[in-house]
CSV table of C-alpha atoms in Angstrom, one decimal:
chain,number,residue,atom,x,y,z
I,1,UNK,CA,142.2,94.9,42.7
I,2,UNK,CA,141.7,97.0,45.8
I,3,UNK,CA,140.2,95.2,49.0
I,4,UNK,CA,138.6,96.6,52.1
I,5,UNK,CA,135.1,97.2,53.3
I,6,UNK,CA,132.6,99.8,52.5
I,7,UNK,CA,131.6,101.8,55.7
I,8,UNK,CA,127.6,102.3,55.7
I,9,UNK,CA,126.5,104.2,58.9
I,10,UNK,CA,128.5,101.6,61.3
I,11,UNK,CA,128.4,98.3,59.4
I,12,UNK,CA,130.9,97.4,57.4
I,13,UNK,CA,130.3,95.5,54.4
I,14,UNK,CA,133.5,93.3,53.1
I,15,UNK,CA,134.2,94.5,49.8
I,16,UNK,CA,136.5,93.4,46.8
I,17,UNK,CA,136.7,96.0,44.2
I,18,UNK,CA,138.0,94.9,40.8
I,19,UNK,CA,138.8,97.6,37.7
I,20,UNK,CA,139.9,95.6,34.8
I,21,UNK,CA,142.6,98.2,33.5
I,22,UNK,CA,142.3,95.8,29.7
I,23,UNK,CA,138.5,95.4,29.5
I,24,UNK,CA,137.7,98.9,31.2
I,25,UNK,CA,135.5,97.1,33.7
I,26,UNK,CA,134.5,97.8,36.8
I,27,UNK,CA,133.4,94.7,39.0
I,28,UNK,CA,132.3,95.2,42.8
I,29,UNK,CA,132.1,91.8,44.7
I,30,UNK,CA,130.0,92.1,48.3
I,31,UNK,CA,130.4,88.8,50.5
I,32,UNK,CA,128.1,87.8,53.0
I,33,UNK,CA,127.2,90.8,55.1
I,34,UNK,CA,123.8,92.3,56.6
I,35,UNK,CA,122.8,95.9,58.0
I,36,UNK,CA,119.7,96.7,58.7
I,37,UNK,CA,117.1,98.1,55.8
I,38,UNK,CA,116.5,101.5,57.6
I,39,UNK,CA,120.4,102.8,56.6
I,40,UNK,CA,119.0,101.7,52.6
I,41,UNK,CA,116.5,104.1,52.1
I,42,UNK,CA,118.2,106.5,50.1
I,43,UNK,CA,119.6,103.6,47.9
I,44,UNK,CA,116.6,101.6,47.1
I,45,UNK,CA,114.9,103.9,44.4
I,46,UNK,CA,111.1,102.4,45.5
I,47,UNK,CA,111.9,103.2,48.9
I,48,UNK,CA,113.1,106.6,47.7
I,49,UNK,CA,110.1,107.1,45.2
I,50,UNK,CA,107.9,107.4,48.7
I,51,UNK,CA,109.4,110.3,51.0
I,52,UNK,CA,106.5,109.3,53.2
I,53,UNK,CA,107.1,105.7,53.7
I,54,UNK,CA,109.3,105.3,56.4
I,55,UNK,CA,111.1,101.6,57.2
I,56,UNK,CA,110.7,100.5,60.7
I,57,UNK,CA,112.2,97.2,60.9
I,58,UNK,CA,114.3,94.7,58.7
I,59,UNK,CA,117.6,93.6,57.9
I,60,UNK,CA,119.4,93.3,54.6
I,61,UNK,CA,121.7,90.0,54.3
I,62,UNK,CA,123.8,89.8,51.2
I,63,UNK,CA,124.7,86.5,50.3
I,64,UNK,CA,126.7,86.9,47.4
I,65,UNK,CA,126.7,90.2,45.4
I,66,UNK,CA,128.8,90.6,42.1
I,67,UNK,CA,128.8,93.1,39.3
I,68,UNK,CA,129.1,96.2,38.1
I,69,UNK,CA,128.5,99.6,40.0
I,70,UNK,CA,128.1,101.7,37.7
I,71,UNK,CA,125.8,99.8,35.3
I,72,UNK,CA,124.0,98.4,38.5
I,73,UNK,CA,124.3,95.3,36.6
I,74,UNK,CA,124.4,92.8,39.7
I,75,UNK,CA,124.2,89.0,40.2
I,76,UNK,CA,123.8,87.4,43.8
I,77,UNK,CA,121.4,87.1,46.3
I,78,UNK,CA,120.1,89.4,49.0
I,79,UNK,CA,117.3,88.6,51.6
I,80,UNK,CA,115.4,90.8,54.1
I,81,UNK,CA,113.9,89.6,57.3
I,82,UNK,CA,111.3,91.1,59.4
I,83,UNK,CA,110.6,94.1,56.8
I,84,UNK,CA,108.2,96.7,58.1
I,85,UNK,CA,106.9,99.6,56.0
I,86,UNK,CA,104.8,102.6,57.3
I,87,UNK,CA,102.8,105.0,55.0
I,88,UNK,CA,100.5,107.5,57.0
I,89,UNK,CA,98.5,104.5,58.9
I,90,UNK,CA,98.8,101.9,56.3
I,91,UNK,CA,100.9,99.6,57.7
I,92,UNK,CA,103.3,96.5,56.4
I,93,UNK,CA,104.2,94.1,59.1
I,94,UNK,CA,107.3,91.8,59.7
I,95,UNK,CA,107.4,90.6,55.6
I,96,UNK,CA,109.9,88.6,54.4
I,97,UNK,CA,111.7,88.7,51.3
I,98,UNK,CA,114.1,87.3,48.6
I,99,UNK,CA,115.7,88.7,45.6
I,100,UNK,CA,117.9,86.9,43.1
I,101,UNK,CA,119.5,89.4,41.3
I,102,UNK,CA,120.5,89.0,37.2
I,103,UNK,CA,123.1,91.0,35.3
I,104,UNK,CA,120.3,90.8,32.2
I,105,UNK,CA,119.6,94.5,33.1
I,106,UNK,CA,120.0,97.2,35.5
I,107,UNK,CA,118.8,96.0,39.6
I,108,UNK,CA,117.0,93.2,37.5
I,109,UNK,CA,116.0,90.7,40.3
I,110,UNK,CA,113.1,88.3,40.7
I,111,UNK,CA,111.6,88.5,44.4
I,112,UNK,CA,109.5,85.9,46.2
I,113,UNK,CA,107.7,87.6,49.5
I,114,UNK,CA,105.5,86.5,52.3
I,115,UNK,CA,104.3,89.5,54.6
I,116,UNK,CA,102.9,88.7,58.2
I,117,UNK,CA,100.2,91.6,57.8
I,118,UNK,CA,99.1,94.7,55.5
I,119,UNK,CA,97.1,96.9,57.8
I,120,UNK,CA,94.4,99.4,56.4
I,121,UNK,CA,94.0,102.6,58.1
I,122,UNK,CA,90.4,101.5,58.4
I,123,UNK,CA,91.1,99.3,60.9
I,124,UNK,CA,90.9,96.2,58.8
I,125,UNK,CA,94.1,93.4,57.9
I,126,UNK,CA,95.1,91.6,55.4
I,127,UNK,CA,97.6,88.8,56.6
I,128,UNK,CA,99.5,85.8,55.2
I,129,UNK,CA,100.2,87.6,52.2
I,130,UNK,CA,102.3,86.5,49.7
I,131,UNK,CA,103.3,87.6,46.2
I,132,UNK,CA,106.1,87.6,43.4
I,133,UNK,CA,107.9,90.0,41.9
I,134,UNK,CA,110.3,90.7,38.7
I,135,UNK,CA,111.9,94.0,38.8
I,136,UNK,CA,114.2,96.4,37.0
I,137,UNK,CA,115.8,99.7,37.6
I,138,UNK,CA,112.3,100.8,36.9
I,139,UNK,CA,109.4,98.5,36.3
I,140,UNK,CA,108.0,95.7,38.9
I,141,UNK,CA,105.6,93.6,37.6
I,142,UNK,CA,103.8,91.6,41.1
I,143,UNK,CA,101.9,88.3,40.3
I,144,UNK,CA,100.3,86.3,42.4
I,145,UNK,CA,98.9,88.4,45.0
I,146,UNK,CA,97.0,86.6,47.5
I,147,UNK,CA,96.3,86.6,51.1
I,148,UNK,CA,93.4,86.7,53.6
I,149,UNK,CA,90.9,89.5,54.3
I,150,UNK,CA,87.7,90.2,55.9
I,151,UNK,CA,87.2,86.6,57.0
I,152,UNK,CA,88.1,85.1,52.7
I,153,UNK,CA,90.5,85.9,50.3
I,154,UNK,CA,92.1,88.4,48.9
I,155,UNK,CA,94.0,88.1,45.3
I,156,UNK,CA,95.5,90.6,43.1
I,157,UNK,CA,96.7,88.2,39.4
I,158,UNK,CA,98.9,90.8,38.0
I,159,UNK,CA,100.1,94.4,39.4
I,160,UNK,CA,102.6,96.3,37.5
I,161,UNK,CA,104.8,99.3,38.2
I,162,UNK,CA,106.5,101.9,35.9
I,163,UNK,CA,108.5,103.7,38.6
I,164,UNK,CA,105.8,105.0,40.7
I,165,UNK,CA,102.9,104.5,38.0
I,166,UNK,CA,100.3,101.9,38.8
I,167,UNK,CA,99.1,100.1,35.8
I,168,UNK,CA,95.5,99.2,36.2
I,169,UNK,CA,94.8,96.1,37.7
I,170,UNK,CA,91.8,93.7,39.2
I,171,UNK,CA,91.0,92.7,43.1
I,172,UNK,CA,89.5,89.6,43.4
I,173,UNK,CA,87.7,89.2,46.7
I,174,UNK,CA,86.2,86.2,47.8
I,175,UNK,CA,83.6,84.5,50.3
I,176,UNK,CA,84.1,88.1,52.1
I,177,UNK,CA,82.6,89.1,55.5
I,178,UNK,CA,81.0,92.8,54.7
I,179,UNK,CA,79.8,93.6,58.0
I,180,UNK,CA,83.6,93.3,59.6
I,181,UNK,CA,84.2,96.2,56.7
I,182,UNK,CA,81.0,97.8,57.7
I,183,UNK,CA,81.4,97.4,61.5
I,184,UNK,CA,85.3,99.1,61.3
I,185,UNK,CA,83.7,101.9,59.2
I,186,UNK,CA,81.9,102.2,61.9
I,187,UNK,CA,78.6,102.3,59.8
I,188,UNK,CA,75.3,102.4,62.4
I,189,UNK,CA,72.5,102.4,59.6
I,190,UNK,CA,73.7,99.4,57.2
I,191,UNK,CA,74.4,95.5,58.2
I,192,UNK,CA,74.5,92.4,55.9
I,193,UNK,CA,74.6,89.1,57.3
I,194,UNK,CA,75.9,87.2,54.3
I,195,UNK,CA,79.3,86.3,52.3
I,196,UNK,CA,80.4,88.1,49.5
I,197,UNK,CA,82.7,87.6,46.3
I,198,UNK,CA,83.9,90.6,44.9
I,199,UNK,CA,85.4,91.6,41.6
I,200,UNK,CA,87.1,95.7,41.3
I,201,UNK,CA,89.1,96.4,38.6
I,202,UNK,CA,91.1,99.2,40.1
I,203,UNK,CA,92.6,102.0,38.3
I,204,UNK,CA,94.8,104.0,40.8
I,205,UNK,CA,96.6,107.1,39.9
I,206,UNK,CA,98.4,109.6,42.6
I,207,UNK,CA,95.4,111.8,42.9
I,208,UNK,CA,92.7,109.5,42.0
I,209,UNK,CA,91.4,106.0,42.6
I,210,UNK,CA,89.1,104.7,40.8
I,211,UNK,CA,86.5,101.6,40.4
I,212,UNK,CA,85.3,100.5,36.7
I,213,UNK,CA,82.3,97.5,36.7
I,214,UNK,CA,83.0,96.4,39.7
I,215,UNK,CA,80.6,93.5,40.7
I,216,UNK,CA,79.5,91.9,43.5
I,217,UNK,CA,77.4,88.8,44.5
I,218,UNK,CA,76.1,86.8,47.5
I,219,UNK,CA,74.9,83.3,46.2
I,220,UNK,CA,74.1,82.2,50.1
I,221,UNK,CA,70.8,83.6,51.6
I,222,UNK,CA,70.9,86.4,54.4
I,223,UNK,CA,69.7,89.5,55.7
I,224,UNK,CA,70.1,93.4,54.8
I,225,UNK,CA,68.9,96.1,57.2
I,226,UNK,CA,69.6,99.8,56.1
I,227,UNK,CA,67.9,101.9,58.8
I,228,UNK,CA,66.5,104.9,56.2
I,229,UNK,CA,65.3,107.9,58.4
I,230,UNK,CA,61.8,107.8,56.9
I,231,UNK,CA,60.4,105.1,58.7
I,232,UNK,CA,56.9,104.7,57.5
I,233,UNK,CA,56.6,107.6,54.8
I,234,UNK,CA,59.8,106.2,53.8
I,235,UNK,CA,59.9,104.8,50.5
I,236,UNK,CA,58.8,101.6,49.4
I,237,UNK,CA,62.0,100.3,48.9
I,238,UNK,CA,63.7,101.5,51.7
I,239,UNK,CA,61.3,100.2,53.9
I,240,UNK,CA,61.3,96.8,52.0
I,241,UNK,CA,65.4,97.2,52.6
I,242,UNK,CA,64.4,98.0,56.4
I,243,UNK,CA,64.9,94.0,57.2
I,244,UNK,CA,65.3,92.5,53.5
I,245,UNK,CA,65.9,88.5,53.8
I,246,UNK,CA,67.1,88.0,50.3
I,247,UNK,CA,67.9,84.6,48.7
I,248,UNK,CA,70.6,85.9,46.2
I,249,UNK,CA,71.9,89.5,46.2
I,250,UNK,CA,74.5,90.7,43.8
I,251,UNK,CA,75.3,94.3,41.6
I,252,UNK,CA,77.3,96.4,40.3
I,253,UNK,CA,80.2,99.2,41.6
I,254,UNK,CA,81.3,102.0,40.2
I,255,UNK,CA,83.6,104.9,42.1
I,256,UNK,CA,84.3,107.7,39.5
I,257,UNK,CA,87.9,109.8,40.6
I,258,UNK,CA,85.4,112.5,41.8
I,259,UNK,CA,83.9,110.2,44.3
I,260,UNK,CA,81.3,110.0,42.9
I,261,UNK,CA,79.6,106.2,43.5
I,262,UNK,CA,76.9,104.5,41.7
I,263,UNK,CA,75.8,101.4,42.8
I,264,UNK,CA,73.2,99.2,41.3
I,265,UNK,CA,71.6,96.3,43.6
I,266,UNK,CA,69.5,92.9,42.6
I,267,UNK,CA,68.1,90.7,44.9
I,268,UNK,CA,65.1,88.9,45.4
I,269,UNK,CA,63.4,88.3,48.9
I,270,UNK,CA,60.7,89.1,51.4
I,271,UNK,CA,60.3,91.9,54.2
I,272,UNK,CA,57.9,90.1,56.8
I,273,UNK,CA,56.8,93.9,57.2
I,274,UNK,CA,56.1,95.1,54.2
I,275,UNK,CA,53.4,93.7,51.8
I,276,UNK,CA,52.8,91.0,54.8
I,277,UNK,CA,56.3,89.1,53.4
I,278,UNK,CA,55.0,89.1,49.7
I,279,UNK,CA,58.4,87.7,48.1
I,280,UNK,CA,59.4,90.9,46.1
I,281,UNK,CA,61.9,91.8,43.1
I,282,UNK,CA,64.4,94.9,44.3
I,283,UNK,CA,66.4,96.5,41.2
I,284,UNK,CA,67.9,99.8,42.7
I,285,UNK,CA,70.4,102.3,41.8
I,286,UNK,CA,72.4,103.9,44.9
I,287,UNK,CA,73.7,107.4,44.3
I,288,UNK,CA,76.3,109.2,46.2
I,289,UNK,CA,79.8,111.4,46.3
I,290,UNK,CA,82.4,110.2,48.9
I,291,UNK,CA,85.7,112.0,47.9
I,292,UNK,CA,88.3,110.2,48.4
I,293,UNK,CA,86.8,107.2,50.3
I,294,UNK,CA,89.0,104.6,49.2
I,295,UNK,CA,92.3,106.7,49.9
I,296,UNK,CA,91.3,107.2,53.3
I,297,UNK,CA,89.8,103.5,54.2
I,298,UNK,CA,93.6,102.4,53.3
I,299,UNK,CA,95.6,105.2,54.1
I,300,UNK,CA,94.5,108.0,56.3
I,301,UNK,CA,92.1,106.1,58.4
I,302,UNK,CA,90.0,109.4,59.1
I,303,UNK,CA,87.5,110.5,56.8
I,304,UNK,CA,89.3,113.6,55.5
I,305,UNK,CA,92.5,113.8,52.7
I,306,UNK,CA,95.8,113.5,53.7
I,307,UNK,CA,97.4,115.9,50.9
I,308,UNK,CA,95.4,118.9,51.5
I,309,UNK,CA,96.8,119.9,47.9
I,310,UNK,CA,93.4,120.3,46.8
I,311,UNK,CA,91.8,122.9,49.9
I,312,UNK,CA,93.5,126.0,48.2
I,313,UNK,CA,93.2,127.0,51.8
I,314,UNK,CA,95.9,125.5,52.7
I,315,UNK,CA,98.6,128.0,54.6
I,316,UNK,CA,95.2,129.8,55.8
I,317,UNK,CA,95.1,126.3,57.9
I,318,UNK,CA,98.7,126.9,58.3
I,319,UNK,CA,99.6,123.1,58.5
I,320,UNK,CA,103.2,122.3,58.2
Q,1,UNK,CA,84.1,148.6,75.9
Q,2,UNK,CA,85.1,144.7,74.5
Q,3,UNK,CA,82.9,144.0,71.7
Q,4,UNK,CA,80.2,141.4,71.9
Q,5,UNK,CA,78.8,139.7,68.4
Q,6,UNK,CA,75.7,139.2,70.6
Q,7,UNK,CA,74.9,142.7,71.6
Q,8,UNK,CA,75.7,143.6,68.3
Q,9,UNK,CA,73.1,141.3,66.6
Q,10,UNK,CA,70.7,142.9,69.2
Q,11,UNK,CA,71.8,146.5,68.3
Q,12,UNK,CA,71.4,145.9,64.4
Q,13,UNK,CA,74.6,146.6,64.0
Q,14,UNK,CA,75.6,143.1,62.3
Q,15,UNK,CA,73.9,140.0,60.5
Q,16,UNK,CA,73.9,136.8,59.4
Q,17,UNK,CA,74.7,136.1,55.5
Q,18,UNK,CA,74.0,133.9,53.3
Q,19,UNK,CA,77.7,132.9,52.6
Q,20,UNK,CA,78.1,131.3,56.1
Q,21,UNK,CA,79.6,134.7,57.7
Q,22,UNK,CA,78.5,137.5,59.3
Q,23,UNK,CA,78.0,141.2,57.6
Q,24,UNK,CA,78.0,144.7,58.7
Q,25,UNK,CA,74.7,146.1,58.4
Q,26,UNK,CA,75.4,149.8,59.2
Q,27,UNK,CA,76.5,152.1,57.0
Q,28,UNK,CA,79.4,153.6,57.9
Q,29,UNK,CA,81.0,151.0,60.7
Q,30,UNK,CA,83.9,152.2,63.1
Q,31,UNK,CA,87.0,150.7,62.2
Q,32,UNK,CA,86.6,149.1,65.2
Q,33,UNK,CA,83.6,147.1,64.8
Q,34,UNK,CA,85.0,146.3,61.1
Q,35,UNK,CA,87.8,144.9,62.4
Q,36,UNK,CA,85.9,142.8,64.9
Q,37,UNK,CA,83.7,141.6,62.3
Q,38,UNK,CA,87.0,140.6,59.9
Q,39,UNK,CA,88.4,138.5,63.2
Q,40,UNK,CA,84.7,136.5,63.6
Q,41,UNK,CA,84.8,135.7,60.0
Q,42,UNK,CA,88.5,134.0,59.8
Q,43,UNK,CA,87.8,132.6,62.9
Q,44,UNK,CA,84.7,130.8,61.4
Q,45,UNK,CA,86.7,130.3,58.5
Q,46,UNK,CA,89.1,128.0,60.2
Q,47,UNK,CA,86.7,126.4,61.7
Q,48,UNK,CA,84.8,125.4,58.0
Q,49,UNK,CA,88.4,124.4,57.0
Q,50,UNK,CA,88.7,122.4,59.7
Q,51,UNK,CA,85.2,120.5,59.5
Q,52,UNK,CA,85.6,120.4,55.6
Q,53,UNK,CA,88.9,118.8,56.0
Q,54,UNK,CA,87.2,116.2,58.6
Q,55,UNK,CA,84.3,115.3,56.9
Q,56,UNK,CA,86.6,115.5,53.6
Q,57,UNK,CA,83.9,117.8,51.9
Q,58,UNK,CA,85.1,121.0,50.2
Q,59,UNK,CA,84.4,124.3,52.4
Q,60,UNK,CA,82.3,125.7,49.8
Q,61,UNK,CA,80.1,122.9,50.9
Q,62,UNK,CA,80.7,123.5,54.6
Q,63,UNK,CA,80.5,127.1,54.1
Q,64,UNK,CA,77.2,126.3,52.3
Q,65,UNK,CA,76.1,124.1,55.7
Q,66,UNK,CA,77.1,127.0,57.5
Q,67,UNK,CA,75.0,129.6,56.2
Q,68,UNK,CA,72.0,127.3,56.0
Q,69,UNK,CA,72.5,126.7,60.0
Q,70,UNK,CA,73.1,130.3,60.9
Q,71,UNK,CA,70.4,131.4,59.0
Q,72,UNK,CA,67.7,128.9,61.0
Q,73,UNK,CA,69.3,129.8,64.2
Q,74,UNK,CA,69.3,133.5,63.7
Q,75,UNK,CA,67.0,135.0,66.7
Q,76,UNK,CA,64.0,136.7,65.1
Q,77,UNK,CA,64.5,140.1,65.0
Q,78,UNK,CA,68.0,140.4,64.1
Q,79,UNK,CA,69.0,140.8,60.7
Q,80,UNK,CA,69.7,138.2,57.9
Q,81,UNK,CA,70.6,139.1,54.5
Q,82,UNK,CA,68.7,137.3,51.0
Q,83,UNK,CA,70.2,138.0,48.4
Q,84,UNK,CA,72.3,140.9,49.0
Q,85,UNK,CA,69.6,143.1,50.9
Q,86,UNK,CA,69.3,143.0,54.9
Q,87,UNK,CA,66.2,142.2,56.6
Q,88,UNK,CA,64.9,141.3,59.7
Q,89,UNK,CA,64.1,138.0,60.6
V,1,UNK,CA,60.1,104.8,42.1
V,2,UNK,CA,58.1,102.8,40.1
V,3,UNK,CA,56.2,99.4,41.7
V,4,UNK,CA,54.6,96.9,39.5
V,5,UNK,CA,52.1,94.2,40.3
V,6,UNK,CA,53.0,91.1,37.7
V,7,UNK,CA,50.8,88.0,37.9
V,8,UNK,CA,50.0,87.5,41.2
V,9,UNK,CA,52.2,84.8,42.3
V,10,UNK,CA,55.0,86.8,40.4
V,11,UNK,CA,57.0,88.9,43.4
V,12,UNK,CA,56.3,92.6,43.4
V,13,UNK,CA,59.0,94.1,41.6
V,14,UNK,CA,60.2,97.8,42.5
V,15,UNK,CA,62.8,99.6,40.9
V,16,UNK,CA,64.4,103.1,42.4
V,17,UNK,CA,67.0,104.8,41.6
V,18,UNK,CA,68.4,106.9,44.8
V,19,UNK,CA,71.0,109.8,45.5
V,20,UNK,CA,72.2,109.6,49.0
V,21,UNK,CA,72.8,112.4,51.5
V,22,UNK,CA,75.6,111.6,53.1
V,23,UNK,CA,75.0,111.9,56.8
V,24,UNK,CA,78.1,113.4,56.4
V,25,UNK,CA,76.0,116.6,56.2
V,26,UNK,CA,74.2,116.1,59.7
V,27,UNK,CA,77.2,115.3,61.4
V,28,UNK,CA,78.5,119.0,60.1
V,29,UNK,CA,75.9,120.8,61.8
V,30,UNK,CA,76.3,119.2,64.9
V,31,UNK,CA,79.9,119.9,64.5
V,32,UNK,CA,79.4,123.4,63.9
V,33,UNK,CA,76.9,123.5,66.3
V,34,UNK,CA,78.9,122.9,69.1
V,35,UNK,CA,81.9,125.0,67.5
V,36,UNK,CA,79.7,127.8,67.0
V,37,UNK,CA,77.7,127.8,70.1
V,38,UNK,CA,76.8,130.8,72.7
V,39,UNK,CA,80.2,130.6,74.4
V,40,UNK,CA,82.0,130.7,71.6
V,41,UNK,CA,81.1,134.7,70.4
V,42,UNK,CA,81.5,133.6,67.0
V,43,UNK,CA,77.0,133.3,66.7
């Protein structure tokens, strides 16, 4: 048995170190200690998965850590206070986190969190999160996403991992304010007055992000304006859509990994200007490429890629 | 004598193109005017990048804006080019 | 964009189906516009 502490850029971590000359087993026993998260990155293989995210705040307390080093077969219990992540200008604020760890298999562990805030690069925040987590060496499987977004809810049912593979997985958004969303994007020609629920199954892959069926629906009355350029040779339904009071309005989303959007729109309601306020029947299919929209509402926050992998041109930009 | 894209334009010398940058019309062009030419056009280049990057739209789209815009603004009297062959506008 | 009179207490019902333009496209020109103007002796 050999005892002493571990030296990790000036903490030291009691240590008990046990090699079982018989059994040929190693056992490492950590009691209570705590450094803080940043001096972890290079241990945590998420953390290290993600050059680009960065930890700016948190501490790791161990409570009781037991097993073996070598098969990173661990029991105990760790915690982490005041966590804060930072990827490009998506933001995760002041979460906190606890992991009981099983010798079943490799850095199993079973996680409860609660993060303060998730902040968009759009400008928009998700807050009182909380979620669960079971883990491995290599898989995390997330349940019970939920939190509040946009003025309603946000929740995410299951999202699994395979080391930095995201498995496809559903966003279910509900009684949601759209004009905050549309206000932070900043958008001058579209407002909607009404509450949304929102359904996008998500498929998310490093170069592409996707949306398949996605549906959305207003069941509450209100009113959508889309200023179209044409003003009166504009066509009929974009001037109907000019100031559309609508009783229902719901449809369908669809983001292909090109960008490429199609949106479908049903509602039924009256334009006081058009047809004298004859109630009419809209059924319309929205067209459009926006490369990369979603990756830059979360991540970048401006309009334009952040991995300029795909402009060939890249040294001729000669951005380190 | 510095060059000026302006006078240039004026002289017939150069012209607008169709691919968003600008083309020697002259036969046989001093080096120094070629060379002059090849600084405008990865000058504008950057510039595309730049735009394409901020709008996140490829440059061939840009580049595409580009020549669309230079074309309209091109003074009448200096030289476009359609389709490979120089005219004036 | 086809708009069809039903019965005539039945609302008008008009279907379209629409590419958009992004105005991603005008705010380019002005951008280049301004990078490209007189001063710069790249026009």
């Amino acid at each position: 048995t050999a005892k002493g502490s571990l030296q990790h850029s000036q903490n030291t971590i009691p240590v008990r170190y046990v090699y079982n000359l018989k059994s040929g087993t190693h056992n490492l026993q950590v009691d209570r200690s705590s450094l803080p998260m940043m001096t972890l990155k290079s241990w945590t293989p998420f953390l290290k998965a993600y050059p680009a995210l960065r930890v700016t705040g948190g501490d790791l307390n161990i409570k009781k850590l037991s097993g073996d080093p070598l098969k990173l077969l661990f029991e105990g219990a760790l915690s982490v206070d005041n966590l804060s992540l930072l990827y490009d200008k998506l933001a995760l604020n002041n979460a906190s986190v606890t992991d009981n760890l099983s010798k079943q298999s490799s850095l199993q562990g079973s996680v409860n969190a609660k993060v303060e805030s998730i902040e968009l690069a759009a400008g928009i925040a998700m807050t009182n999160l909380s979620f669960k987590l079971e883990h491995t060496a290599t898989d995390y499987r997330f349940h019970d996403i939920s939190g509040q977004l946009l003025g309603g809810t946000i929740s995410i049912p299951r999202f699994d991992m395979h080391k930095t593979s995201i498995k496809p997985f559903t966003l279910l958004l509900s009684d949601i304010n759209l004009q905050s969303l549309l206000t932070a994007l900043e958008s001058e020609k579209l407002s909607v007055s009404s509450k949304f629920d929102l359904i996008l199954p998500l498929v998310i892959k490093p170069d592409s992000r996707q949306i398949i069926n996605g549906t959305f629906i207003s069941k509450k009355p209100g009113i959508l304006k889309l200023k179209s350029d044409g003003g009166k040779e504009a066509n009929i339904a974009f001037q109907a859509l000019e100031n559309f009071h609508y009783k229902e309005l719901s449809g369908t989303i669809d983001y292909s990994s090109e960008g490429d959007y199609i949106i479908t729109l049903y509602t039924l309601g009256s334009n006081p200007d058009v047809y004298n306020g004859f109630p009419i029947k809209l059924d319309l299919t929205l067209r459009g490429n926006l490369p990369n929209l979603l990756y830059s509402m979360l991540v970048t926050g401006d309009m334009a890629t952040p991995v300029l992998d795909d402009l060939k041109q890249k040294d001729l930009l000669k951005i380190q | 004598a510095a060059l000026d894209i302006g006078t240039l334009k004026d002289q017939g010398v150069v012209g607008e193109m169709s691919t968003g940058y600008v083309g020697i019309v002259v036969s046989n062009p001093s080096a120094q005017i070629r060379s002059f030419v090849q600084d405008i056009n990865d000058k504008r280049r950057t510039i595309y990048a730049q735009e394409a990057r901020k709008a996140n739209i490829t440059l061939a789209e840009v580049e595409a804006i580009a020549a669309k815009r230079n074309l309209d603004k091109t003074q009448r009297g200096h030289y476009i080019n359609i389709n490979g062959a120089w005219r004036k506008k | 964009c086809t708009v069809k009179l039903e019965a005539p207490d039945k609302p008008i019902h008009i279907i379209g189906d629409f590419t958009i333009k992004h105005e991603i496209v005008v705010k380019v020109e002005r951008e280049l516009d301004k990078a490209l103007s007189e001063d710069s002796g790249l026009f």
